Amino acid sequence: MGYLEKIKYILRGSRYYRKYFQTTVNSLRYYFRNLHYYWQLYSFKKDREVSGNTLYFIIDPNIKHPGLVDRFKAIVGLFYVAKINGFDFKVIFNHPFKLEEYLSVNKYNWIANQSELSYSLQNVRLIPYNGSGKIPRLSKTIKQYHVYCYIGYDIIISSNHVLDAESVWRNLFLELFKPSQALNECLNCCSLDSSGYVAVHLRFVNALENFEKDQFNSLTEDKRENLIQRCLKGIRLIIDQNKNKQIVVFSDSKVFLERVKVLPVIVLDGKVGHISFTENTHEVAMKTFVDFYAISKASRVIRILAPEMYNTVFSYYAAVLGGIIPEELHV
């Protein structure tokens, strides 16, 4: 299994593979996975009467899932698909946490539960969300479409040349979500400058420590120190360019967050981790949501990038949510 995961990691990093093969490979992979769902869960027997047409996004606790922003891309993309096809849209997201504990309904009631689902093929079809593909057409003769399989690509911003795509994505997100009371309380405890602060984001994955399974960018001790020093130098430059502004640093690396405290910056409290790992806790999920919203409320968003680091879009989508033009600093 280790060799298979390493091959997948290498392929995901190949521009040639992503450009010419990934959409087709994912379509085939999800086709066979959906056959498994049909076999395990669905039948031709009528189980219930269903009114209206609804597209459901369903988090299956029995399969591996990507990070928070990849899930956001799938949810917002499917909401867009539902809207342009004249369907209602619902989300069943109860693993590894309930989404509504962190995000409340804003203008559109997206919350659903398993009891609403039909498992009769007289009512239902399964489709994947392949964000690198075309926007699917849904048939009104089908009462429910269920989506278990998805990839964290953006069908609005990245794949289909939607006019004013970032604003479309932002407005759809805001139509669905607002911070829950618990999330708002945590955000209010951050004591960030309401007049504007600079958010600096760095994603190391496993470059400095073991953070995420099946990532293979670990470094030797000398290379780790070299990378840390280059990133600290980049943050010093940002501090010099933003006199009298709070500089708030966000990262997936506990090692770097400790090292950066030698500089006059703010590091938010909370337990750093990846929400996809089952051993993670409420504290990890809350920290991830707090970081995302705190970045979205900044006056500037800068992601620091290096060849050894992960080209994260976490801060990019937080900036999109905040209506901010994201910036990059290469070190």
Tab-separated table of C-alpha atoms in Angstrom:
chain	number	residue	atom	x	y	z
A	1	MET	CA	0.000	0.000	0.000
A	2	GLY	CA	2.902	2.363	0.697
A	3	TYR	CA	4.194	2.036	-2.853
A	4	LEU	CA	0.707	2.658	-4.306
A	5	GLU	CA	0.291	5.831	-2.244
A	6	LYS	CA	3.716	7.038	-3.343
A	7	ILE	CA	2.812	6.490	-7.012
A	8	LYS	CA	-0.415	8.467	-6.482
A	9	TYR	CA	1.567	11.255	-4.818
A	10	ILE	CA	3.979	11.466	-7.754
A	11	LEU	CA	1.159	11.479	-10.307
A	12	ARG	CA	-0.734	14.226	-8.470
A	13	GLY	CA	2.406	16.353	-8.670
A	14	SER	CA	2.761	15.870	-12.437
A	15	ARG	CA	1.318	18.682	-14.552
A	16	TYR	CA	1.270	16.378	-17.597
A	17	TYR	CA	-0.808	13.784	-15.734
A	18	ARG	CA	-3.179	16.411	-14.329
A	19	LYS	CA	-3.679	18.025	-17.745
A	20	TYR	CA	-4.149	14.941	-19.907
A	21	PHE	CA	-5.165	12.022	-17.710
A	22	GLN	CA	-6.518	12.963	-14.286
A	23	THR	CA	-10.074	13.839	-15.335
A	24	THR	CA	-10.456	10.548	-17.208
A	25	VAL	CA	-8.831	8.488	-14.454
A	26	ASN	CA	-11.073	10.032	-11.813
A	27	SER	CA	-14.179	9.506	-13.926
A	28	LEU	CA	-13.338	5.810	-14.275
A	29	ARG	CA	-12.462	5.478	-10.601
A	30	TYR	CA	-15.723	7.051	-9.506
A	31	TYR	CA	-17.739	5.050	-12.019
A	32	PHE	CA	-16.584	1.800	-10.420
A	33	ARG	CA	-16.955	3.175	-6.904
A	34	ASN	CA	-20.544	4.165	-7.654
A	35	LEU	CA	-21.194	0.643	-8.986
A	36	HIS	CA	-20.161	-0.571	-5.535
A	37	TYR	CA	-22.647	1.816	-3.880
A	38	TYR	CA	-25.408	0.668	-6.240
A	39	TRP	CA	-24.676	-2.950	-5.347
A	40	GLN	CA	-24.472	-2.365	-1.579
A	41	LEU	CA	-27.245	0.158	-0.936
A	42	TYR	CA	-29.714	0.517	-3.794
A	43	SER	CA	-32.421	-1.615	-5.393
A	44	PHE	CA	-35.213	-1.325	-7.962
A	45	LYS	CA	-37.845	-1.747	-5.258
A	46	LYS	CA	-39.909	1.351	-4.492
A	47	ASP	CA	-39.139	2.490	-0.954
A	48	ARG	CA	-40.885	5.841	-0.613
A	49	GLU	CA	-42.625	8.668	-2.434
A	50	VAL	CA	-40.315	11.574	-3.214
A	51	SER	CA	-41.443	15.079	-4.127
A	52	GLY	CA	-39.348	17.678	-5.915
A	53	ASN	CA	-35.814	17.274	-7.244
A	54	THR	CA	-32.826	17.344	-4.900
A	55	LEU	CA	-29.070	16.957	-5.254
A	56	TYR	CA	-27.469	15.497	-2.096
A	57	PHE	CA	-23.806	15.728	-1.127
A	58	ILE	CA	-23.107	12.906	1.325
A	59	ILE	CA	-19.987	12.388	3.433
A	60	ASP	CA	-19.491	8.620	3.697
A	61	PRO	CA	-17.528	7.845	6.894
A	62	ASN	CA	-16.201	4.627	5.337
A	63	ILE	CA	-14.057	6.266	2.636
A	64	LYS	CA	-11.065	8.584	2.709
A	65	HIS	CA	-11.772	12.306	2.381
A	66	PRO	CA	-9.584	15.342	1.595
A	67	GLY	CA	-9.198	18.502	3.679
A	68	LEU	CA	-11.692	21.211	4.534
A	69	VAL	CA	-11.239	23.469	1.512
A	70	ASP	CA	-11.483	20.529	-0.911
A	71	ARG	CA	-14.813	19.704	0.713
A	72	PHE	CA	-15.880	23.342	0.407
A	73	LYS	CA	-15.024	23.268	-3.302
A	74	ALA	CA	-17.180	20.191	-3.800
A	75	ILE	CA	-20.098	21.571	-1.766
A	76	VAL	CA	-20.108	24.996	-3.425
A	77	GLY	CA	-19.576	23.452	-6.865
A	78	LEU	CA	-22.494	21.070	-6.381
A	79	PHE	CA	-24.689	23.903	-5.095
A	80	TYR	CA	-23.918	25.679	-8.381
A	81	VAL	CA	-24.744	22.513	-10.348
A	82	ALA	CA	-28.035	22.166	-8.472
A	83	LYS	CA	-28.991	25.801	-9.071
A	84	ILE	CA	-28.374	25.856	-12.807
A	85	ASN	CA	-30.319	22.594	-13.165
A	86	GLY	CA	-33.277	23.789	-11.083
A	87	PHE	CA	-32.673	21.334	-8.199
A	88	ASP	CA	-32.765	21.769	-4.456
A	89	PHE	CA	-29.467	21.127	-2.682
A	90	LYS	CA	-28.750	19.351	0.592
A	91	VAL	CA	-25.670	18.287	2.543
A	92	ILE	CA	-25.253	15.303	4.874
A	93	PHE	CA	-21.941	15.944	6.652
A	94	ASN	CA	-21.677	14.169	10.003
A	95	HIS	CA	-18.139	12.739	9.916
A	96	PRO	CA	-15.618	13.216	11.464
A	97	PHE	CA	-17.729	16.055	12.865
A	98	LYS	CA	-21.113	17.598	12.159
A	99	LEU	CA	-20.636	20.521	9.817
A	100	GLU	CA	-23.471	22.451	11.471
A	101	GLU	CA	-21.459	22.587	14.706
A	102	TYR	CA	-19.158	25.047	12.920
A	103	LEU	CA	-21.263	26.474	10.082
A	104	SER	CA	-24.902	27.469	10.434
A	105	VAL	CA	-27.551	27.926	7.774
A	106	ASN	CA	-27.374	31.427	6.344
A	107	LYS	CA	-29.896	32.103	3.542
A	108	TYR	CA	-30.361	28.578	2.167
A	109	ASN	CA	-31.252	25.552	4.304
A	110	TRP	CA	-28.670	22.970	3.238
A	111	ILE	CA	-28.904	20.632	6.244
A	112	ALA	CA	-30.304	17.149	5.613
A	113	ASN	CA	-30.258	13.744	7.290
A	114	GLN	CA	-30.192	10.147	6.140
A	115	SER	CA	-33.938	9.667	6.616
A	116	GLU	CA	-34.607	11.940	3.633
A	117	LEU	CA	-32.779	9.660	1.219
A	118	SER	CA	-34.438	7.184	-1.077
A	119	TYR	CA	-32.506	4.076	-2.072
A	120	SER	CA	-34.816	3.086	-4.916
A	121	LEU	CA	-33.495	3.321	-8.456
A	122	GLN	CA	-36.970	4.450	-9.400
A	123	ASN	CA	-36.083	7.708	-7.630
A	124	VAL	CA	-32.296	7.944	-7.495
A	125	ARG	CA	-29.131	8.101	-9.560
A	126	LEU	CA	-25.547	8.412	-8.348
A	127	ILE	CA	-23.149	10.877	-9.900
A	128	PRO	CA	-19.601	11.877	-8.946
A	129	TYR	CA	-18.394	15.442	-8.544
A	130	ASN	CA	-15.482	15.693	-10.957
A	131	GLY	CA	-14.488	19.310	-10.476
A	132	SER	CA	-12.016	19.209	-13.343
A	133	GLY	CA	-14.764	18.172	-15.786
A	134	LYS	CA	-17.771	19.828	-17.380
A	135	ILE	CA	-20.835	20.990	-15.463
A	136	PRO	CA	-23.245	18.009	-15.481
A	137	ARG	CA	-26.819	18.182	-16.730
A	138	LEU	CA	-29.392	16.711	-14.369
A	139	SER	CA	-32.701	15.181	-15.459
A	140	LYS	CA	-35.920	16.300	-13.772
A	141	THR	CA	-37.224	12.744	-14.207
A	142	ILE	CA	-34.768	11.769	-11.451
A	143	LYS	CA	-36.025	12.815	-8.014
A	144	GLN	CA	-32.715	12.545	-6.149
A	145	TYR	CA	-29.078	12.585	-7.206
A	146	HIS	CA	-26.626	11.341	-4.586
A	147	VAL	CA	-22.951	12.337	-4.571
A	148	TYR	CA	-20.547	10.260	-2.482
A	149	CYS	CA	-17.478	10.529	-4.731
A	150	TYR	CA	-15.765	13.852	-5.293
A	151	ILE	CA	-12.430	15.446	-5.979
A	152	GLY	CA	-11.357	18.781	-4.551
A	153	TYR	CA	-11.179	20.696	-7.815
A	154	ASP	CA	-13.270	23.764	-8.480
A	155	ILE	CA	-15.869	23.398	-11.191
A	156	ILE	CA	-16.606	27.150	-11.019
A	157	ILE	CA	-13.249	28.920	-10.765
A	158	SER	CA	-10.854	26.436	-12.350
A	159	SER	CA	-12.660	24.363	-14.947
A	160	ASN	CA	-15.531	26.042	-16.775
A	161	HIS	CA	-14.690	29.724	-17.310
A	162	VAL	CA	-17.699	30.914	-15.323
A	163	LEU	CA	-18.040	34.686	-15.638
A	164	ASP	CA	-16.780	36.506	-12.523
A	165	ALA	CA	-16.088	33.066	-11.048
A	166	GLU	CA	-14.586	34.162	-7.718
A	167	SER	CA	-17.578	36.373	-6.916
A	168	VAL	CA	-19.930	33.559	-7.912
A	169	TRP	CA	-18.110	31.164	-5.567
A	170	ARG	CA	-18.100	33.680	-2.724
A	171	ASN	CA	-21.817	34.481	-3.071
A	172	LEU	CA	-22.765	30.797	-3.179
A	173	PHE	CA	-20.693	30.086	-0.060
A	174	LEU	CA	-22.315	33.013	1.766
A	175	GLU	CA	-25.759	31.891	0.661
A	176	LEU	CA	-25.131	28.539	2.324
A	177	PHE	CA	-23.022	29.314	5.375
A	178	LYS	CA	-22.371	31.632	8.261
A	179	PRO	CA	-20.233	30.880	11.337
A	180	SER	CA	-22.013	29.013	14.103
A	181	GLN	CA	-22.326	30.603	17.531
A	182	ALA	CA	-19.449	28.438	18.805
A	183	LEU	CA	-17.208	29.444	15.890
A	184	ASN	CA	-18.090	33.125	16.319
A	185	GLU	CA	-17.173	32.938	20.001
A	186	CYS	CA	-13.768	31.506	19.114
A	187	LEU	CA	-13.211	34.150	16.444
A	188	ASN	CA	-14.088	36.913	18.898
A	189	CYS	CA	-11.472	35.549	21.311
A	190	CYS	CA	-8.702	36.058	18.729
A	191	SER	CA	-8.514	39.818	19.451
A	192	LEU	CA	-7.523	40.676	15.889
A	193	ASP	CA	-7.347	44.313	14.807
A	194	SER	CA	-10.670	45.296	13.239
A	195	SER	CA	-8.924	48.093	11.313
A	196	GLY	CA	-7.053	45.496	9.268
A	197	TYR	CA	-4.266	42.946	9.649
A	198	VAL	CA	-2.038	40.922	7.330
A	199	ALA	CA	-2.599	37.162	7.195
A	200	VAL	CA	0.478	35.123	6.248
A	201	HIS	CA	-0.083	31.458	5.441
A	202	LEU	CA	2.453	28.657	5.032
A	203	ARG	CA	1.681	24.993	4.308
A	204	PHE	CA	4.579	22.640	4.938
A	205	VAL	CA	2.695	19.299	5.088
A	206	ASN	CA	5.525	16.890	6.081
A	207	ALA	CA	8.527	19.101	5.294
A	208	LEU	CA	9.150	19.946	8.958
A	209	GLU	CA	7.324	17.145	10.805
A	210	ASN	CA	4.823	14.358	10.175
A	211	PHE	CA	1.549	16.160	9.561
A	212	GLU	CA	-0.380	14.313	6.855
A	213	LYS	CA	-0.448	10.666	5.848
A	214	ASP	CA	0.647	9.666	2.336
A	215	GLN	CA	2.626	12.862	1.717
A	216	PHE	CA	6.285	12.368	0.842
A	217	ASN	CA	7.966	15.768	1.090
A	218	SER	CA	9.969	15.163	4.273
A	219	LEU	CA	13.385	16.858	4.462
A	220	THR	CA	16.723	16.261	6.145
A	221	GLU	CA	17.505	18.308	9.253
A	222	ASP	CA	19.780	20.712	7.330
A	223	LYS	CA	17.177	21.286	4.632
A	224	ARG	CA	14.457	21.815	7.229
A	225	GLU	CA	16.508	24.520	8.924
A	226	ASN	CA	17.297	26.154	5.590
A	227	LEU	CA	13.601	26.256	4.708
A	228	ILE	CA	12.661	27.691	8.113
A	229	GLN	CA	15.243	30.461	7.792
A	230	ARG	CA	14.037	31.402	4.298
A	231	CYS	CA	10.435	31.559	5.526
A	232	LEU	CA	11.409	33.676	8.536
A	233	LYS	CA	13.279	36.020	6.205
A	234	GLY	CA	10.147	36.308	4.047
A	235	ILE	CA	8.027	37.180	7.086
A	236	ARG	CA	10.555	39.812	8.178
A	237	LEU	CA	10.149	41.380	4.741
A	238	ILE	CA	6.355	41.393	5.148
A	239	ILE	CA	6.723	43.007	8.592
A	240	ASP	CA	8.978	45.727	7.140
A	241	GLN	CA	6.467	46.422	4.369
A	242	ASN	CA	3.489	46.651	6.742
A	243	LYS	CA	4.510	49.011	9.529
A	244	ASN	CA	1.926	49.422	12.299
A	245	LYS	CA	-0.098	46.437	11.038
A	246	GLN	CA	-0.745	43.232	12.909
A	247	ILE	CA	0.931	40.291	11.174
A	248	VAL	CA	-0.925	37.031	11.862
A	249	VAL	CA	0.827	33.803	10.850
A	250	PHE	CA	-1.102	30.637	9.980
A	251	SER	CA	0.483	27.269	9.294
A	252	ASP	CA	-0.017	23.515	9.448
A	253	SER	CA	3.397	23.155	11.152
A	254	LYS	CA	3.601	23.281	14.939
A	255	VAL	CA	7.378	23.443	14.580
A	256	PHE	CA	7.239	26.579	12.450
A	257	LEU	CA	4.554	28.248	14.568
A	258	GLU	CA	6.885	27.921	17.567
A	259	ARG	CA	9.896	29.216	15.641
A	260	VAL	CA	8.073	32.227	14.196
A	261	LYS	CA	7.260	33.523	17.679
A	262	VAL	CA	10.738	35.112	17.769
A	263	LEU	CA	9.275	37.740	15.408
A	264	PRO	CA	6.678	40.418	16.284
A	265	VAL	CA	3.755	38.414	14.902
A	266	ILE	CA	0.552	36.882	16.234
A	267	VAL	CA	-0.032	33.116	16.295
A	268	LEU	CA	-3.579	32.056	17.151
A	269	ASP	CA	-4.166	29.460	19.849
A	270	GLY	CA	-5.539	26.043	18.962
A	271	LYS	CA	-4.604	22.477	18.112
A	272	VAL	CA	-3.070	22.144	14.649
A	273	GLY	CA	-4.040	19.025	12.710
A	274	HIS	CA	-5.740	17.642	9.609
A	275	ILE	CA	-9.517	17.194	9.800
A	276	SER	CA	-9.448	14.008	7.698
A	277	PHE	CA	-7.684	11.934	10.324
A	278	THR	CA	-10.093	10.028	12.535
A	279	GLU	CA	-7.943	10.508	15.634
A	280	ASN	CA	-8.392	14.249	15.418
A	281	THR	CA	-10.692	16.102	17.755
A	282	HIS	CA	-13.146	18.947	18.021
A	283	GLU	CA	-10.188	21.227	18.843
A	284	VAL	CA	-8.507	20.426	15.507
A	285	ALA	CA	-11.696	21.073	13.533
A	286	MET	CA	-12.366	24.352	15.365
A	287	LYS	CA	-8.797	25.535	14.787
A	288	THR	CA	-9.158	24.822	11.051
A	289	PHE	CA	-12.417	26.791	10.781
A	290	VAL	CA	-11.038	29.651	12.898
A	291	ASP	CA	-7.966	29.902	10.668
A	292	PHE	CA	-10.073	29.918	7.496
A	293	TYR	CA	-12.400	32.668	8.705
A	294	ALA	CA	-9.632	34.702	10.329
A	295	ILE	CA	-7.721	34.724	7.033
A	296	SER	CA	-10.906	35.731	5.186
A	297	LYS	CA	-11.262	38.804	7.431
A	298	ALA	CA	-7.720	40.113	6.844
A	299	SER	CA	-6.936	43.229	4.805
A	300	ARG	CA	-4.103	41.399	3.018
A	301	VAL	CA	-3.571	37.673	2.492
A	302	ILE	CA	-0.086	36.454	1.584
A	303	ARG	CA	0.822	32.806	1.106
A	304	ILE	CA	4.505	31.969	1.306
A	305	LEU	CA	5.591	29.339	-1.215
A	306	ALA	CA	8.782	27.359	-1.747
A	307	PRO	CA	9.686	24.317	-3.870
A	308	GLU	CA	9.754	22.126	-0.736
A	309	MET	CA	6.318	23.293	0.415
A	310	TYR	CA	2.768	22.473	-0.614
A	311	ASN	CA	1.104	24.909	-3.027
A	312	THR	CA	-1.854	25.415	-0.745
A	313	VAL	CA	-5.183	26.926	-1.789
A	314	PHE	CA	-6.491	27.118	1.789
A	315	SER	CA	-5.625	30.801	2.100
A	316	TYR	CA	-6.588	31.467	-1.527
A	317	TYR	CA	-10.193	30.382	-0.902
A	318	ALA	CA	-10.278	32.206	2.430
A	319	ALA	CA	-9.267	35.324	0.482
A	320	VAL	CA	-11.986	34.617	-2.112
A	321	LEU	CA	-14.523	34.404	0.716
A	322	GLY	CA	-13.303	37.747	2.061
A	323	GLY	CA	-13.299	39.426	-1.352
A	324	ILE	CA	-9.521	39.914	-1.088
A	325	ILE	CA	-6.965	39.564	-3.876
A	326	PRO	CA	-4.513	36.937	-2.555
A	327	GLU	CA	-0.776	37.517	-2.877
A	328	GLU	CA	2.225	35.197	-3.055
A	329	LEU	CA	5.752	35.437	-1.736
A	330	HIS	CA	8.274	32.881	-3.013
A	331	VAL	CA	11.228	32.122	-0.756
